[in-house]
Short mmCIF file of C-alpha atoms and ligand atoms in Angstrom, two decimals:
data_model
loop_
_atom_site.label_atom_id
_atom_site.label_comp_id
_atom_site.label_asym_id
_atom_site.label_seq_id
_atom_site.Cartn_x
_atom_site.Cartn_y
_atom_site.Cartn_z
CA UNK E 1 248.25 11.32 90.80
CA UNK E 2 249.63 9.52 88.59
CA UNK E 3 248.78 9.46 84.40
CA UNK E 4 246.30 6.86 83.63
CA UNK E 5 245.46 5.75 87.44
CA UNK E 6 241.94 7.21 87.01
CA UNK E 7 239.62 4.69 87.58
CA UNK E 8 236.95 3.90 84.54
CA UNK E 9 233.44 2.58 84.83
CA UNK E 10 231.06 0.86 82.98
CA UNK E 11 229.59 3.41 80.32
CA UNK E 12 226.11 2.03 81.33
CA UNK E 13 223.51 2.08 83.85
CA UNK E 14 221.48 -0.82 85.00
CA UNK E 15 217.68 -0.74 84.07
CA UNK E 16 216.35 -3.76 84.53
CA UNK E 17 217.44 -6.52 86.84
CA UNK E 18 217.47 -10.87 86.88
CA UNK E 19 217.62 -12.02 90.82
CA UNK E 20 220.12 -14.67 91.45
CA UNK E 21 219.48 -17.30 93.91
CA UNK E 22 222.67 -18.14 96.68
CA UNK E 23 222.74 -21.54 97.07
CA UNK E 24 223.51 -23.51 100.02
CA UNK E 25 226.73 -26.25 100.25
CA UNK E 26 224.13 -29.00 100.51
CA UNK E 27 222.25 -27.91 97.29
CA UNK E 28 225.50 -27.55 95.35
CA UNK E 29 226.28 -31.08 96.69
CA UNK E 30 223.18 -32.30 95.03
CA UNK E 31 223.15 -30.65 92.33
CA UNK E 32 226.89 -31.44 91.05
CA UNK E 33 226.43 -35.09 92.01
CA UNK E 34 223.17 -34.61 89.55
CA UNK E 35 224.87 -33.45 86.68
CA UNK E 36 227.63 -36.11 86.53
CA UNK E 37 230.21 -33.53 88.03
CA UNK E 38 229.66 -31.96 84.86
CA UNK E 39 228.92 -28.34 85.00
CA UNK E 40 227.66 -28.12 81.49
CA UNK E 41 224.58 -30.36 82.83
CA UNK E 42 223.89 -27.96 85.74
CA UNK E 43 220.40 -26.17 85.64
CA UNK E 44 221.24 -22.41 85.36
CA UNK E 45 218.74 -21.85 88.77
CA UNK E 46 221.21 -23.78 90.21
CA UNK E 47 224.29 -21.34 89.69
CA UNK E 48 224.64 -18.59 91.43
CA UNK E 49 227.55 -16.38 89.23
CA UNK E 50 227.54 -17.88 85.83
CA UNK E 51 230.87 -18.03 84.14
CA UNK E 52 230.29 -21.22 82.22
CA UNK E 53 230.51 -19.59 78.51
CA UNK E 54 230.20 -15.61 77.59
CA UNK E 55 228.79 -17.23 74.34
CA UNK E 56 225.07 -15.91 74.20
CA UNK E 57 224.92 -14.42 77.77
CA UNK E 58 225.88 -10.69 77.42
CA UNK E 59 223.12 -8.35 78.47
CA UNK E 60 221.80 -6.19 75.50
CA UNK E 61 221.29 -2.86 75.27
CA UNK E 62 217.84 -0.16 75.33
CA UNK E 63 218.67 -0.32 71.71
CA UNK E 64 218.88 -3.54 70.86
CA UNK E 65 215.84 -4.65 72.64
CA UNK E 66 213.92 -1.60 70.70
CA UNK E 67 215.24 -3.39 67.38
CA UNK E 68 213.41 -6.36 68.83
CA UNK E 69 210.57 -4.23 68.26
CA UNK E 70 211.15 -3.83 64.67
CA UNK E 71 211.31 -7.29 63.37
CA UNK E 72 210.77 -7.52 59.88
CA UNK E 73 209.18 -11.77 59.71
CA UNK E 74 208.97 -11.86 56.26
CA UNK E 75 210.19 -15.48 54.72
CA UNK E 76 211.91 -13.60 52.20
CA UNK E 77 214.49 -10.43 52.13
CA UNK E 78 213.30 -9.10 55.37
CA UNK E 79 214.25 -5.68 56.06
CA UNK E 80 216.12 -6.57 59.19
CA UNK E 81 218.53 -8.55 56.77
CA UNK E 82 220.07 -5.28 54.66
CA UNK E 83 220.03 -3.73 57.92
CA UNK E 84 222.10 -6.56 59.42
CA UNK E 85 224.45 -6.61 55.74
CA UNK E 86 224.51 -2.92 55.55
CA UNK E 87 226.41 -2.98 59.59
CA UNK E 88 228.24 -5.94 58.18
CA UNK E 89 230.08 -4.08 55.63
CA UNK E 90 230.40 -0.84 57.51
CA UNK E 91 231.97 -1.94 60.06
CA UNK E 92 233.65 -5.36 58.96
CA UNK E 93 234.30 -4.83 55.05
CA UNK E 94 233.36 -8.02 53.88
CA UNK E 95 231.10 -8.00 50.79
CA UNK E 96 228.87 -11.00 51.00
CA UNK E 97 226.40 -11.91 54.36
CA UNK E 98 225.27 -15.76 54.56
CA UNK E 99 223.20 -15.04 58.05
CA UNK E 100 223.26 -18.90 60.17
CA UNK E 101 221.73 -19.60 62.98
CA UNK E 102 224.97 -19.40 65.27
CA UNK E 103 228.81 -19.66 64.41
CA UNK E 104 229.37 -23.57 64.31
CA UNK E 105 226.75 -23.60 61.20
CA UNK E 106 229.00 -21.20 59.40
CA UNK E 107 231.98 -23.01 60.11
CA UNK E 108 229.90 -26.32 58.96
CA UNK E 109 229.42 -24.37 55.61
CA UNK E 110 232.77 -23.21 54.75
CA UNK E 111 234.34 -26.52 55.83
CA UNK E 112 232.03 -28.35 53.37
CA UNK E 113 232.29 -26.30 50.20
CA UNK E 114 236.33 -25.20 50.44
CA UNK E 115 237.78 -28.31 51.94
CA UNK E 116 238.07 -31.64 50.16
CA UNK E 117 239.30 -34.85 51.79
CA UNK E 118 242.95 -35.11 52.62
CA UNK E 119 243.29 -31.74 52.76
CA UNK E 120 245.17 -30.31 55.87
CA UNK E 121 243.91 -26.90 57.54
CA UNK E 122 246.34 -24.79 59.14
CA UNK E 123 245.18 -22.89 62.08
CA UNK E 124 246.20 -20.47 65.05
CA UNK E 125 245.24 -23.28 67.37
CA UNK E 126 242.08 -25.42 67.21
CA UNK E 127 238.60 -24.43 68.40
CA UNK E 128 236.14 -27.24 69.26
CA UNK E 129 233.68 -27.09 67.09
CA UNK E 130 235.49 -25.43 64.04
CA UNK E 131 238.06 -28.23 64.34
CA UNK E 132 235.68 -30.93 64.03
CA UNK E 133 233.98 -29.55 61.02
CA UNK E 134 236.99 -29.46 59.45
CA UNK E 135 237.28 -33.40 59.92
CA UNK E 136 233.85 -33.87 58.95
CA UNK E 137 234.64 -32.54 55.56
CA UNK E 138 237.25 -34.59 55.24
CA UNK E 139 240.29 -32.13 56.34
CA UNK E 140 243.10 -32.56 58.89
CA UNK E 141 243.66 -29.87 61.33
CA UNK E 142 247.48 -28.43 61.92
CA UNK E 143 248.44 -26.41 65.11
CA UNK E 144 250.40 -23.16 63.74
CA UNK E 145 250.63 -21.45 66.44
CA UNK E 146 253.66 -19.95 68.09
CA UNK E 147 254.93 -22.23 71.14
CA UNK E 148 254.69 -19.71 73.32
CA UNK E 149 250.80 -20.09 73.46
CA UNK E 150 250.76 -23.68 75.00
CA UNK E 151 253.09 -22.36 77.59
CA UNK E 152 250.64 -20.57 80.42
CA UNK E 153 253.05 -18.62 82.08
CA UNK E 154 254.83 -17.29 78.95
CA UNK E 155 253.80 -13.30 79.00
CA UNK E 156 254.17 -13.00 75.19
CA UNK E 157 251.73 -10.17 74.35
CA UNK E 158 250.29 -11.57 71.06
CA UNK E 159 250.35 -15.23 72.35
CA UNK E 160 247.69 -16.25 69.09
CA UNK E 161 250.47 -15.03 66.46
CA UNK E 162 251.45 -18.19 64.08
CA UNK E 163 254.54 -19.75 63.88
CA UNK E 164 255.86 -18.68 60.08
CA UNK E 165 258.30 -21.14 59.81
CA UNK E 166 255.56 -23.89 60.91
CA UNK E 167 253.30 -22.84 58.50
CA UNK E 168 255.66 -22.67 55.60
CA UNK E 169 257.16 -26.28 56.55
CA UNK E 170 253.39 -27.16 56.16
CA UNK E 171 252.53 -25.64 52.49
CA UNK E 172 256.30 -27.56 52.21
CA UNK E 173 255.68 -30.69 53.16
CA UNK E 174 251.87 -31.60 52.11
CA UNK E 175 251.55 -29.22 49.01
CA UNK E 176 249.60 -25.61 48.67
CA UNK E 177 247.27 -27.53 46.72
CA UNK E 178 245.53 -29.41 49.83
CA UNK E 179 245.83 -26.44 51.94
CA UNK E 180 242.57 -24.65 51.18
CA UNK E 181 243.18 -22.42 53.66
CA UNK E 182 244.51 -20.87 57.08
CA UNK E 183 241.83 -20.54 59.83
CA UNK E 184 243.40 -17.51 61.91
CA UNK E 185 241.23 -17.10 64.76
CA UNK E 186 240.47 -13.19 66.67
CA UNK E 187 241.05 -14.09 69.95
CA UNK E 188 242.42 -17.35 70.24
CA UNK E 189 239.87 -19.32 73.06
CA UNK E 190 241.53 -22.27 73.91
CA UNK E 191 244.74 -20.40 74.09
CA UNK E 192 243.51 -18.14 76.62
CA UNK E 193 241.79 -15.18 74.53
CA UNK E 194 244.58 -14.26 73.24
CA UNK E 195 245.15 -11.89 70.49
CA UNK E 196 247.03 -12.07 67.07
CA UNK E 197 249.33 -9.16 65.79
CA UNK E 198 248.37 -7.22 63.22
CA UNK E 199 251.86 -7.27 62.09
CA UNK E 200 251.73 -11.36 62.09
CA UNK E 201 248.56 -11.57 60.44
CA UNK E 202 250.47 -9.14 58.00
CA UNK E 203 253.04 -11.51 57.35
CA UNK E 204 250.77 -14.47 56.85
CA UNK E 205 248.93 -13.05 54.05
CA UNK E 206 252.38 -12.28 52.56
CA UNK E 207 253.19 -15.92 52.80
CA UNK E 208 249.84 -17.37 51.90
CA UNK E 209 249.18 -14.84 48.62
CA UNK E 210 252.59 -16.07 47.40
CA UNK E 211 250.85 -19.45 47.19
CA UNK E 212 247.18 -18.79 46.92
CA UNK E 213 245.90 -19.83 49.99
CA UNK E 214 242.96 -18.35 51.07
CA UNK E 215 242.33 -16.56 54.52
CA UNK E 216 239.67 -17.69 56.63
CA UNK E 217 238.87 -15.50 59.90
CA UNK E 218 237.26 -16.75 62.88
CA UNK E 219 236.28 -13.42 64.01
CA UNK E 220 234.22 -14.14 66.65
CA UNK E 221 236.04 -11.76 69.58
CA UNK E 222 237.45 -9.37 66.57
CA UNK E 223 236.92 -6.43 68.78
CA UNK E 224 238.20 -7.54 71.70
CA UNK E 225 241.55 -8.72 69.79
CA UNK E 226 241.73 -4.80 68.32
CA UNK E 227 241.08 -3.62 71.63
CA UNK E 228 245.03 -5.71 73.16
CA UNK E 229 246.41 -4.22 69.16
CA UNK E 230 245.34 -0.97 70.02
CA UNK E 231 246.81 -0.91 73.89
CA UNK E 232 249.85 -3.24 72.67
CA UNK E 233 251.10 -2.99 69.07
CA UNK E 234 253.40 0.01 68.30
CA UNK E 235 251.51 2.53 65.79
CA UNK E 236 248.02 1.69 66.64
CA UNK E 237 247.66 3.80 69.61
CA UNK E 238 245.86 6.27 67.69
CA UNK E 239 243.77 4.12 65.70
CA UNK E 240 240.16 3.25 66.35
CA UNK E 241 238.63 0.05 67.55
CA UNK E 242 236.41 -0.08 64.16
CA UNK E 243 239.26 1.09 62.08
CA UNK E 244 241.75 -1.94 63.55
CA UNK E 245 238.95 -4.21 63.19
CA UNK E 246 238.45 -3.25 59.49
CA UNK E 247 242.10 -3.47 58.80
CA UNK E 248 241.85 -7.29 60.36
CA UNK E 249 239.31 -8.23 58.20
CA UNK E 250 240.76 -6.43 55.36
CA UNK E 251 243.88 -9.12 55.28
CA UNK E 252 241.17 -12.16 55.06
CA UNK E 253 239.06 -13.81 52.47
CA UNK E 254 236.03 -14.60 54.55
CA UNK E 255 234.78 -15.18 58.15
CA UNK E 256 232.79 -17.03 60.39
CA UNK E 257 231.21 -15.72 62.91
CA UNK E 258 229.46 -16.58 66.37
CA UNK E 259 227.98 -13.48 67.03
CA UNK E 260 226.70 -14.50 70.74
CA UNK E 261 229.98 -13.24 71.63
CA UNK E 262 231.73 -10.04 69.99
CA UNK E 263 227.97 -8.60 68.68
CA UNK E 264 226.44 -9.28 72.14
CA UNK E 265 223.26 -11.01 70.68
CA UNK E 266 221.66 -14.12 72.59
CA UNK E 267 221.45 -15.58 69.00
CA UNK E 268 223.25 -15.39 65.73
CA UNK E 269 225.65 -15.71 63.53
CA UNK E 270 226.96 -15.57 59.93
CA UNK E 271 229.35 -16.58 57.05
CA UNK E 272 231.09 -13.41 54.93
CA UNK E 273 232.84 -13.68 52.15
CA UNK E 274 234.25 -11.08 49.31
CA UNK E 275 234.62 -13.80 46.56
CA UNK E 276 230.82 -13.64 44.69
CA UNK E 277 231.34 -17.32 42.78
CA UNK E 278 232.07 -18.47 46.53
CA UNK E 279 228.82 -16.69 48.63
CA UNK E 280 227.08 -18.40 45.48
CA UNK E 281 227.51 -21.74 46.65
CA UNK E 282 227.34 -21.10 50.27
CA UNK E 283 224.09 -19.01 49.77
CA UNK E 284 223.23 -22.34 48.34
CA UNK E 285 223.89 -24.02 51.12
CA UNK E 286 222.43 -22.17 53.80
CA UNK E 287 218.88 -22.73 51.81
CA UNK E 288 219.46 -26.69 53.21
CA UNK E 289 220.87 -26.72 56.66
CA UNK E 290 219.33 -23.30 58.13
CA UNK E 291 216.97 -21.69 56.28
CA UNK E 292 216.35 -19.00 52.78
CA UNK E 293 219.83 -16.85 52.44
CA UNK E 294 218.41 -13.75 53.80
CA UNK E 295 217.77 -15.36 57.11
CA UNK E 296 219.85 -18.19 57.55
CA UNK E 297 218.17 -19.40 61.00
CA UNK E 298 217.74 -16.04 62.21
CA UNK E 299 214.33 -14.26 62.87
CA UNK E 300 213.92 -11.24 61.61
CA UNK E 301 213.81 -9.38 65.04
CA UNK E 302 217.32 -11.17 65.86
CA UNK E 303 219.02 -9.90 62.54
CA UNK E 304 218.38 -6.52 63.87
CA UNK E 305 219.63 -6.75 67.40
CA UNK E 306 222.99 -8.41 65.54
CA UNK E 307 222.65 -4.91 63.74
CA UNK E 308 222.85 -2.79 66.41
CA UNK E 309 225.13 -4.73 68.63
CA UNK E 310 227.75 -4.55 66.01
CA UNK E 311 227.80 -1.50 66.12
CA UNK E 312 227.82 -1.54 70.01
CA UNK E 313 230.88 -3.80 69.89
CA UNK E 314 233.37 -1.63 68.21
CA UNK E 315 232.68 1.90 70.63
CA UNK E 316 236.34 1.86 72.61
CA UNK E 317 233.58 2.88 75.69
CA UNK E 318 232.20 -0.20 75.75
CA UNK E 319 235.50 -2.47 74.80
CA UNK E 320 237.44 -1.06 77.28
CA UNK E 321 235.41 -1.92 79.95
CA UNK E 322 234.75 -5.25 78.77
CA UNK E 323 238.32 -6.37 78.64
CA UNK E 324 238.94 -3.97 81.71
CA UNK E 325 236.36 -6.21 84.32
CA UNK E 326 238.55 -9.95 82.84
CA UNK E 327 241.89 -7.92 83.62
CA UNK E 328 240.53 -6.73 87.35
CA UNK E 329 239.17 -10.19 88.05
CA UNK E 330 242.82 -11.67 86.87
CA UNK E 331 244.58 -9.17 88.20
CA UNK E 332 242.89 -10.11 91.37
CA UNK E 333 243.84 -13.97 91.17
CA UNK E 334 247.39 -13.19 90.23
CA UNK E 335 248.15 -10.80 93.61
CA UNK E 336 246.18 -14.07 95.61
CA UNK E 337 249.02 -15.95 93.49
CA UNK E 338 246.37 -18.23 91.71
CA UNK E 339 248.37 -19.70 88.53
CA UNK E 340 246.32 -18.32 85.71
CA UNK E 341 247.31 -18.21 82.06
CA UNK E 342 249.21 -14.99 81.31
CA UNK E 343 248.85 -12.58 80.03
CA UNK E 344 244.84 -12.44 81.00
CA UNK E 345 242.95 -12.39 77.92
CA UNK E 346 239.50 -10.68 76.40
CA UNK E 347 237.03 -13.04 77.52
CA UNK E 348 237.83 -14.97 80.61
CA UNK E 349 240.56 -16.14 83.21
CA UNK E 350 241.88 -19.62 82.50
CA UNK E 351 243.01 -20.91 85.75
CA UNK E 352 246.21 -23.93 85.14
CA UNK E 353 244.52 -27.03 86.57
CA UNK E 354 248.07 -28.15 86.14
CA UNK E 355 249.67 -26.52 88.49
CA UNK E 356 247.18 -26.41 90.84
CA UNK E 357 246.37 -30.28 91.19
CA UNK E 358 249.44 -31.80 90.77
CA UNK E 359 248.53 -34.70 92.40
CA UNK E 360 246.23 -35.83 89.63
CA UNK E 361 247.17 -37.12 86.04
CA UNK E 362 245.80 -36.14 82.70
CA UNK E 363 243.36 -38.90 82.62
CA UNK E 364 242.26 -38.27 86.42
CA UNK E 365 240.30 -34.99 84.53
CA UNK E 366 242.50 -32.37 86.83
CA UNK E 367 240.47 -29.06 85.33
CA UNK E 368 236.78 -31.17 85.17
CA UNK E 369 237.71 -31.65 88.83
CA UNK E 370 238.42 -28.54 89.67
CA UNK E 371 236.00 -26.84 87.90
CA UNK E 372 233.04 -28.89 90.12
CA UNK E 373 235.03 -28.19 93.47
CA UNK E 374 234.58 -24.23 92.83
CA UNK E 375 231.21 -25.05 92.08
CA UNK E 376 230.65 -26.87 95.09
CA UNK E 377 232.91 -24.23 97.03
CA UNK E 378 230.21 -20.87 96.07
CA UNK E 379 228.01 -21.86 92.98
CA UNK E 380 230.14 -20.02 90.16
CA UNK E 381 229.89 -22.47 87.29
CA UNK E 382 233.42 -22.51 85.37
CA UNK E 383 234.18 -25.06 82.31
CA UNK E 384 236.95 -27.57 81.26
CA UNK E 385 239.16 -26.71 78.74
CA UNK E 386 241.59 -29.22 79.11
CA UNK E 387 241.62 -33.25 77.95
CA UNK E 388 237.90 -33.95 78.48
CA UNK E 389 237.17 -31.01 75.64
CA UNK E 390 240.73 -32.57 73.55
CA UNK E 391 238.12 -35.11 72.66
CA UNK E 392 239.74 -38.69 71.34
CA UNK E 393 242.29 -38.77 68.34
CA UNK E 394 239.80 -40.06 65.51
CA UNK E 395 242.20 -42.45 64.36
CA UNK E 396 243.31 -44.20 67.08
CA UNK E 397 240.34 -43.66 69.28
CA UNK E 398 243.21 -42.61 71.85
CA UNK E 399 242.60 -39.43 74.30
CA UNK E 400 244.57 -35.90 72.65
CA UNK E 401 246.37 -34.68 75.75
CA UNK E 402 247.00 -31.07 75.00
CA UNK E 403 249.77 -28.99 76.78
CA UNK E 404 247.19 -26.70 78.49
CA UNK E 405 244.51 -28.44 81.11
CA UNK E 406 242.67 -25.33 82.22
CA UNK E 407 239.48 -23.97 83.88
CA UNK E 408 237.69 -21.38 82.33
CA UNK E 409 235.87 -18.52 84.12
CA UNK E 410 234.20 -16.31 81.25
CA UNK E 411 232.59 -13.05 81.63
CA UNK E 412 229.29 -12.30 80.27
CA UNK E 413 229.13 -9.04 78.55
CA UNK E 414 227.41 -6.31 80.65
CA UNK E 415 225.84 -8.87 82.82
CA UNK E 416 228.13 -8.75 86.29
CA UNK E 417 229.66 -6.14 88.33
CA UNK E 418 233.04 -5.73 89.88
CA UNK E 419 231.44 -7.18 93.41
CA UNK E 420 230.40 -10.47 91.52
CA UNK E 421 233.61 -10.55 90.47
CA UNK E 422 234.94 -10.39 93.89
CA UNK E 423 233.26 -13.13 95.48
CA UNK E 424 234.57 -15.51 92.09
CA UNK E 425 237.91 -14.50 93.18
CA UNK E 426 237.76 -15.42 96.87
CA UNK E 427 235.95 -18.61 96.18
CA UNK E 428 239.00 -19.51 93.75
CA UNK E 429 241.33 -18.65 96.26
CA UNK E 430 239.69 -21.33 99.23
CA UNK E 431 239.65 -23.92 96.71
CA UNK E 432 243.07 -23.54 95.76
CA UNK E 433 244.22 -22.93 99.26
CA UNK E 434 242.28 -26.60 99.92
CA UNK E 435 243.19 -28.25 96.60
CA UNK E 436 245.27 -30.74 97.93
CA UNK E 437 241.76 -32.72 99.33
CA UNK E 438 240.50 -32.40 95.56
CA UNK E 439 240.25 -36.27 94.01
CA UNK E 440 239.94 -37.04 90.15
CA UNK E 441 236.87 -37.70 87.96
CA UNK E 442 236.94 -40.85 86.07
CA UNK E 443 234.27 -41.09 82.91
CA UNK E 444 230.96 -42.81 83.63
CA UNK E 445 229.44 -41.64 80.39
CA UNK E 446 230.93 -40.32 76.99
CA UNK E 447 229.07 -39.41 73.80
CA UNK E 448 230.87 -39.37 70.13
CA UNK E 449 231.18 -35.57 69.62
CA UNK E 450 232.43 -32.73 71.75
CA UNK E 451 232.17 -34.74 74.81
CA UNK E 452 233.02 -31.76 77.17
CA UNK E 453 229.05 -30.77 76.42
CA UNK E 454 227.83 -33.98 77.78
CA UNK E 455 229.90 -36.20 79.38
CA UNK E 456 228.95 -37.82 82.66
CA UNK E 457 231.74 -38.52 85.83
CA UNK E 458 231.92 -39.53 89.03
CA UNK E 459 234.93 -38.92 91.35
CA UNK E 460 237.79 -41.16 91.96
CA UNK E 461 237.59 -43.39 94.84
C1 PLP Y 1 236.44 -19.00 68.80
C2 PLP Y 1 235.10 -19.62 68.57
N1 PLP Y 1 234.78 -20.06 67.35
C3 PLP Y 1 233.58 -20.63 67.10
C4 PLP Y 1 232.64 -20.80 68.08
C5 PLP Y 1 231.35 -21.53 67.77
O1 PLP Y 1 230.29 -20.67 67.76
P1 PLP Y 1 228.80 -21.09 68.20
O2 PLP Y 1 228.86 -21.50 69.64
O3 PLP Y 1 228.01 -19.84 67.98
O4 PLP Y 1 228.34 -22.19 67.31
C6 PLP Y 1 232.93 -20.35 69.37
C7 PLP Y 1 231.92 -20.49 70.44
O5 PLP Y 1 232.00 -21.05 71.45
C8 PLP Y 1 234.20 -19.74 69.63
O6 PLP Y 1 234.54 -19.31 70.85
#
């Protein structure tokens, strides 16, 4: 046998179980045609494998629901919250906690205190909601990103490194003074889940330092980004999950952190930063928009499951099996030649709408389409991550048409087995096999903000 062909499981056993109900084609019909062909406005009794978001919807442990147990409620300093700062600093390094109710409110905080208007924020791609906090506070975001990353075939193995040279045109052109800082993100979502080198993040703290421009981290899949640097980047073979992760965080100034993902809590999330005059003002802040600084818009009970499932995150067990069920199910799709973006990444498959409508346009919605025909096809709920989630230019009011128009199919942590992710496979390979009879979505509905959430369609005629 060959080395490394042994086959791994998941270092858990089930103990507790949620039934699923299998839909029929004519209650899919319904239902789709119900939500507006949007599958963020499906009822979840309606799905039957839910890969809509692994954001909140990993299963948690014995040990984790036993924290539950030992929720602290107090208004004020609960003991839950030095539990949750104590894991914070163990295993992430950063000095100061600001707990918040879930990631965007930490990114809503940071924006507002470091960013002043005109400023422009550099960034290893955007991210929905981080992105438009950043305009809110009066910033303009700026893709950094290698090229390689908007190109879904390109098999670059650390496709969220940024583009130096891009970057230093940047602090160039528009001044280090209105660049309060670089937003690296650990994985990059929208590129895929894709990781950043640590070598490259390295290099950008070089160039940044030089002209004292702070680092902030979006660390919300941290672990799962040390997990590709450990199997891909030359001298970290040896190294631990917890001890890449530290040395990630260790190049940064701060973090924000949607802890739903990573930290496999329902609930949570937090802002850390090492500079005190800094947590000052944000600890400030948090007393305004989420609650008193030592729970932020947690409960106590909460705090303590984020705890414990930090802890949780950074065991190589547990990350290696994670990342190991998204590379079966995209190894699967790729030997059914399904064009997916490659290499897979940490959290999901992201299936090239592209390439697999071509008959559609941009504006006829090809990955909002497709995502409702696999729907339709077997009840797996995907999600668009294409020109519907773009949003509109704020300027011009004008659509953003980004290079990558993609379907995403995200795994919940701990939540589905291999078989579950066999049937998502063949139901992506009918509809692909069929796409050809697959028509357009045209708006019916569009709110202001993040439109992906609630937009309405209806299909082309
Ligand atoms: C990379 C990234 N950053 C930030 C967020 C926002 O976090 P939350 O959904 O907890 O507000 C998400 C969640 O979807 C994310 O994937």
């Amino acid at each position: 046998m060959e080395k490394n062909r042994r086959s791994w499981a998941e270092p858990y056993k089930i103990k507790m179980v949620e039934p699923v109900h299998i839909s029929t084609h004519k209650e899919r019909q319904k239902a789709i045609k119900g939500a507006g062909y949007n599958t963020f406005l499906l009822r979840s009794s309606e799905v039957y494998i839910d890969l809509l978001t692994d954001s909140g919807t990993s299963a948690m442990s014995d040990r984790q629901w036993a924290g539950l147990m030992l929720g602290d409620e107090a208004y004020a300093g609960s003991n839950n919250f030095y539990r949750l700062e104590d894991s914070v600093r163990k295993n992430y390094g950063y000095k100061y906690l600001v707990p918040t109710h879930q990631g965007r409110a930490a990114e809503h905080i940071i924006s507002q205190l470091l960013i002043k208007e005109g400023d422009y924020i550099p960034g290893n791609m955007y991210f929905t909601t981080t992105k438009l906090h950043q305009e809110l506070a009066g910033g303009t975001f700026v893709d950094v990103i290698i090229d390689e990353a908007h190109d879904p075939a390109n098999e670059h193995p650390f496709k969220a490194n940024v583009d130096l040279n891009k970057l230093e045109d940047l602090i160039h052109d528009k001044g280090a003074e209105n660049i309060p800082y670089v937003a690296i993100s650990t994985t990059v979502n929208m590129a895929g889940g894709q990781p950043i080198s640590l070598s490259n993040l390295k290099q950008v703290r070089e160039l940044t330092q030089k002209h004292g421009i702070k680092i902030i981290h979006d660390m919300t899949r941290v672990a799962e980004n040390a997990y590709f640097i450990k199997e891909r980047e030359p001298g970290y073979e040896n190294h631990s999950i917890g001890d890449i992760v530290m040395e990630i965080c260790s190049l940064t100034d701060g973090a924000t952190m949607s802890a739903k993902k990573d930290a496999l809590v329902n609930i949570g999330g937090f802002l850390a930063v090492n500079d005190e005059e800094l947590f000052d003002r944000a600890r400030n802040m948090v007393v305004i928009y989420e609650g008193l600084h030592t729970y932020g818009g947690m409960a106590g009970r909460d705090m303590e499951a984020l705890a414990v499932g930090i802890q949780e995150s950074v065991q190589y067990d547990h990350i290696r099996a994670r990342v190991g069920q998204v590379q079966y199910l995209g190894k699967k799709l790729i030997n059914m030649n399904v064009p997916i973006v490659k290499p897979v990444g940490s959290h999901g498959i992201f299936l090239d709408a592209k390439k697999i409508l071509p008959h559609l346009t941009q504006d006829q919605l090809p990955a909002q389409s497709l995502a409702a025909a696999i729907y339709l096809d077997s009840g797996v709920r995907a999600m668009e991550r294409g020109v519907v989630s773009a949003g509109r230019n704020p300027e011009t009011g004008e659509n953003n048409y980004p290079k990558l128009e993609l379907v995403r199919l995200t795994i919940p942590r701990r939540v589905y087995t291999q078989a579950h992710m066999d049937v998502v496979a063949e139901s992506v390979e009918a509809v692909v096999a069929n796409a050809a009879d697959i028509s357009g979505l045209k708006f019916v509905y569009e709110p202001e903000y993040l439109r992906f959430f609630q937009s309405r369609f209806e299909p082309l005629g």
